[in-house]
C-alpha positions as YAML, in Angstrom:
chain: A
units: angstrom
residues:
- id: 1
  name: MET
  ca: [14.55, 2.23, -49.36]
- id: 2
  name: HIS
  ca: [15.36, -1.34, -48.35]
- id: 3
  name: GLU
  ca: [19.03, -0.81, -49.24]
- id: 4
  name: ARG
  ca: [19.19, 1.96, -46.65]
- id: 5
  name: PHE
  ca: [18.34, -0.56, -43.91]
- id: 6
  name: ALA
  ca: [19.54, -3.91, -45.30]
- id: 7
  name: ASP
  ca: [22.87, -3.95, -43.47]
- id: 8
  name: SER
  ca: [21.03, -3.54, -40.16]
- id: 9
  name: PHE
  ca: [20.21, -7.26, -40.45]
- id: 10
  name: LEU
  ca: [23.22, -9.54, -40.20]
- id: 11
  name: ARG
  ca: [21.59, -12.61, -41.77]
- id: 12
  name: SER
  ca: [19.99, -12.86, -45.22]
- id: 13
  name: GLU
  ca: [16.69, -14.41, -44.01]
- id: 14
  name: PRO
  ca: [15.67, -11.48, -41.76]
- id: 15
  name: ARG
  ca: [17.01, -9.05, -44.38]
- id: 16
  name: GLN
  ca: [14.64, -10.53, -47.00]
- id: 17
  name: ARG
  ca: [11.74, -10.79, -44.56]
- id: 18
  name: ALA
  ca: [12.26, -7.12, -43.62]
- id: 19
  name: LEU
  ca: [11.84, -6.26, -47.31]
- id: 20
  name: ARG
  ca: [8.57, -8.23, -47.46]
- id: 21
  name: TYR
  ca: [7.49, -6.61, -44.18]
- id: 22
  name: MET
  ca: [8.09, -3.13, -45.64]
- id: 23
  name: TRP
  ca: [6.12, -4.05, -48.78]
- id: 24
  name: GLY
  ca: [3.27, -5.19, -46.54]
- id: 25
  name: LEU
  ca: [3.29, -1.92, -44.63]
- id: 26
  name: LEU
  ca: [3.01, -0.05, -47.94]
- id: 27
  name: ALA
  ca: [0.30, -2.35, -49.34]
- id: 28
  name: PRO
  ca: [-3.33, -1.17, -49.40]
- id: 29
  name: LEU
  ca: [-4.43, -3.60, -46.69]
- id: 30
  name: GLU
  ca: [-7.49, -2.78, -44.59]
- id: 31
  name: ARG
  ca: [-5.73, -3.97, -41.43]
- id: 32
  name: LYS
  ca: [-2.01, -4.39, -40.87]
- id: 33
  name: ASN
  ca: [-1.03, -7.00, -38.31]
- id: 34
  name: GLY
  ca: [1.14, -10.10, -38.20]
- id: 35
  name: TRP
  ca: [-1.40, -12.24, -40.05]
- id: 36
  name: THR
  ca: [-2.20, -9.78, -42.84]
- id: 37
  name: LEU
  ca: [1.45, -8.83, -43.40]
- id: 38
  name: ALA
  ca: [2.42, -12.51, -43.54]
- id: 39
  name: GLU
  ca: [-0.38, -13.27, -46.02]
- id: 40
  name: GLU
  ca: [0.66, -10.31, -48.18]
- id: 41
  name: ALA
  ca: [4.21, -11.74, -48.18]
- id: 42
  name: GLY
  ca: [2.90, -15.14, -49.30]
- id: 43
  name: GLU
  ca: [3.41, -16.81, -45.92]
- id: 44
  name: ALA
  ca: [0.77, -19.11, -44.44]
- id: 45
  name: VAL
  ca: [1.27, -18.07, -40.80]
- id: 46
  name: PRO
  ca: [2.67, -14.96, -39.06]
- id: 47
  name: ASP
  ca: [5.50, -16.81, -37.30]
- id: 48
  name: GLY
  ca: [8.22, -15.46, -39.60]
- id: 49
  name: MET
  ca: [7.06, -11.84, -39.28]
- id: 50
  name: GLN
  ca: [6.83, -12.23, -35.51]
- id: 51
  name: ARG
  ca: [10.32, -13.76, -35.44]
- id: 52
  name: LEU
  ca: [11.61, -10.78, -37.44]
- id: 53
  name: LEU
  ca: [10.23, -8.31, -34.89]
- id: 54
  name: ASN
  ca: [10.85, -10.31, -31.71]
- id: 55
  name: ASP
  ca: [13.92, -12.49, -32.20]
- id: 56
  name: SER
  ca: [16.03, -11.24, -35.12]
- id: 57
  name: VAL
  ca: [19.22, -9.42, -34.23]
- id: 58
  name: TRP
  ca: [18.84, -5.81, -35.32]
- id: 59
  name: ASP
  ca: [19.01, -2.41, -33.66]
- id: 60
  name: ALA
  ca: [15.59, -0.72, -33.71]
- id: 61
  name: ASP
  ca: [17.12, 2.60, -32.62]
- id: 62
  name: GLU
  ca: [19.64, 2.46, -35.50]
- id: 63
  name: VAL
  ca: [16.83, 1.80, -37.98]
- id: 64
  name: ARG
  ca: [14.84, 4.67, -36.43]
- id: 65
  name: ASP
  ca: [17.83, 7.01, -36.82]
- id: 66
  name: ARG
  ca: [18.26, 6.01, -40.46]
- id: 67
  name: LEU
  ca: [14.57, 6.59, -41.03]
- id: 68
  name: ARG
  ca: [14.89, 10.03, -39.49]
- id: 69
  name: GLU
  ca: [17.76, 10.82, -41.91]
- id: 70
  name: TYR
  ca: [15.58, 9.67, -44.82]
- id: 71
  name: VAL
  ca: [12.70, 11.83, -43.60]
- id: 72
  name: VAL
  ca: [14.92, 14.91, -43.39]
- id: 73
  name: GLU
  ca: [16.21, 14.26, -46.93]
- id: 74
  name: ARG
  ca: [12.74, 13.74, -48.43]
- id: 75
  name: LEU
  ca: [10.41, 15.80, -46.25]
- id: 76
  name: GLY
  ca: [12.77, 18.35, -44.71]
- id: 77
  name: ASP
  ca: [11.38, 21.85, -44.43]
- id: 78
  name: ALA
  ca: [12.25, 24.78, -42.17]
- id: 79
  name: GLU
  ca: [8.53, 25.18, -41.39]
- id: 80
  name: ALA
  ca: [7.96, 21.52, -40.49]
- id: 81
  name: VAL
  ca: [6.50, 20.62, -37.11]
- id: 82
  name: LEU
  ca: [6.84, 17.70, -34.72]
- id: 83
  name: VAL
  ca: [3.57, 16.22, -33.50]
- id: 84
  name: GLY
  ca: [3.47, 14.17, -30.31]
- id: 85
  name: ASP
  ca: [0.52, 11.96, -29.43]
- id: 86
  name: ASP
  ca: [-0.36, 9.00, -27.26]
- id: 87
  name: THR
  ca: [-2.53, 6.00, -27.97]
- id: 88
  name: GLY
  ca: [-4.08, 3.59, -25.50]
- id: 89
  name: PHE
  ca: [-3.91, -0.15, -26.17]
- id: 90
  name: LEU
  ca: [-6.71, -1.82, -24.19]
- id: 91
  name: LYS
  ca: [-5.59, -4.97, -22.34]
- id: 92
  name: LYS
  ca: [-7.58, -7.63, -20.50]
- id: 93
  name: GLY
  ca: [-4.82, -8.89, -18.22]
- id: 94
  name: ARG
  ca: [-1.86, -7.34, -16.41]
- id: 95
  name: GLU
  ca: [0.95, -9.42, -17.91]
- id: 96
  name: SER
  ca: [2.19, -6.89, -20.50]
- id: 97
  name: ALA
  ca: [4.73, -4.22, -19.56]
- id: 98
  name: GLY
  ca: [3.19, -0.92, -18.49]
- id: 99
  name: VAL
  ca: [-0.38, -2.20, -18.15]
- id: 100
  name: GLN
  ca: [-2.49, -0.66, -15.43]
- id: 101
  name: ARG
  ca: [-5.79, 1.16, -15.02]
- id: 102
  name: GLN
  ca: [-5.18, 4.57, -16.55]
- id: 103
  name: TYR
  ca: [-6.94, 7.05, -18.79]
- id: 104
  name: SER
  ca: [-7.05, 6.01, -22.43]
- id: 105
  name: GLY
  ca: [-8.13, 8.46, -25.09]
- id: 106
  name: THR
  ca: [-8.82, 5.45, -27.29]
- id: 107
  name: ALA
  ca: [-11.51, 4.28, -24.86]
- id: 108
  name: GLY
  ca: [-12.43, 7.78, -23.65]
- id: 109
  name: ARG
  ca: [-12.24, 6.65, -20.02]
- id: 110
  name: THR
  ca: [-10.01, 4.95, -17.44]
- id: 111
  name: GLU
  ca: [-9.34, 1.37, -18.54]
- id: 112
  name: ASN
  ca: [-6.80, -1.40, -18.13]
- id: 113
  name: CYS
  ca: [-4.34, -0.50, -20.90]
- id: 114
  name: GLN
  ca: [-0.86, 0.31, -22.14]
- id: 115
  name: ILE
  ca: [-0.05, 3.78, -23.44]
- id: 116
  name: GLY
  ca: [2.21, 4.23, -26.45]
- id: 117
  name: THR
  ca: [3.66, 7.64, -27.23]
- id: 118
  name: PHE
  ca: [4.45, 8.57, -30.82]
- id: 119
  name: LEU
  ca: [6.30, 11.37, -32.58]
- id: 120
  name: ALA
  ca: [5.47, 12.40, -36.13]
- id: 121
  name: TYR
  ca: [7.21, 14.83, -38.50]
- id: 122
  name: ALA
  ca: [4.91, 16.90, -40.72]
- id: 123
  name: SER
  ca: [5.85, 19.29, -43.51]
- id: 124
  name: ARG
  ca: [4.26, 20.53, -46.72]
- id: 125
  name: HIS
  ca: [6.09, 17.65, -48.46]
- id: 126
  name: GLY
  ca: [4.44, 14.91, -46.37]
- id: 127
  name: ARG
  ca: [4.29, 13.38, -42.92]
- id: 128
  name: THR
  ca: [5.52, 10.26, -41.15]
- id: 129
  name: LEU
  ca: [6.05, 8.69, -37.75]
- id: 130
  name: ILE
  ca: [9.66, 9.01, -36.63]
- id: 131
  name: ASP
  ca: [9.75, 7.63, -33.08]
- id: 132
  name: ARG
  ca: [7.83, 5.62, -30.51]
- id: 133
  name: GLU
  ca: [8.06, 4.67, -26.87]
- id: 134
  name: LEU
  ca: [5.97, 2.64, -24.45]
- id: 135
  name: TYR
  ca: [4.92, 4.74, -21.47]
- id: 136
  name: ILE
  ca: [5.77, 2.93, -18.24]
- id: 137
  name: PRO
  ca: [3.75, 4.29, -15.30]
- id: 138
  name: GLU
  ca: [5.51, 4.63, -11.96]
- id: 139
  name: HIS
  ca: [3.40, 2.01, -10.21]
- id: 140
  name: THR
  ca: [3.54, -1.01, -12.49]
- id: 141
  name: TRP
  ca: [5.07, -4.42, -11.99]
- id: 142
  name: ILE
  ca: [7.99, -3.50, -14.27]
- id: 143
  name: ALA
  ca: [9.14, -0.56, -12.11]
...
């Protein structure tokens, strides 16, 4: 699986960290965040994992498209369905993109939050997330 994405990373350090990141995502961890993924990879702090996601040069859309190809190869089925859903990420401040008071199903009420939209592919062979997007409301500071 890593070979499918390895050339998306120009340098060897992020390429190797991406492999450790993928292993962490597949590990049976109770919670998966920067700290737990770094610990699973044998790293003392999450800085390297955060650098991979925030600063490394790679094309997230290209990786997403390659993942979609993999999903079609492994899970493809004429009777498969796409499942769209949104998730609210509660926020205390207003500094993150897309944050405002809006309804969050996560909280079950109107709260200060971001909304992420997700697309999953589901077939009798399995299911997986295949795309994501941050919802940016019309009246936020980013607009």
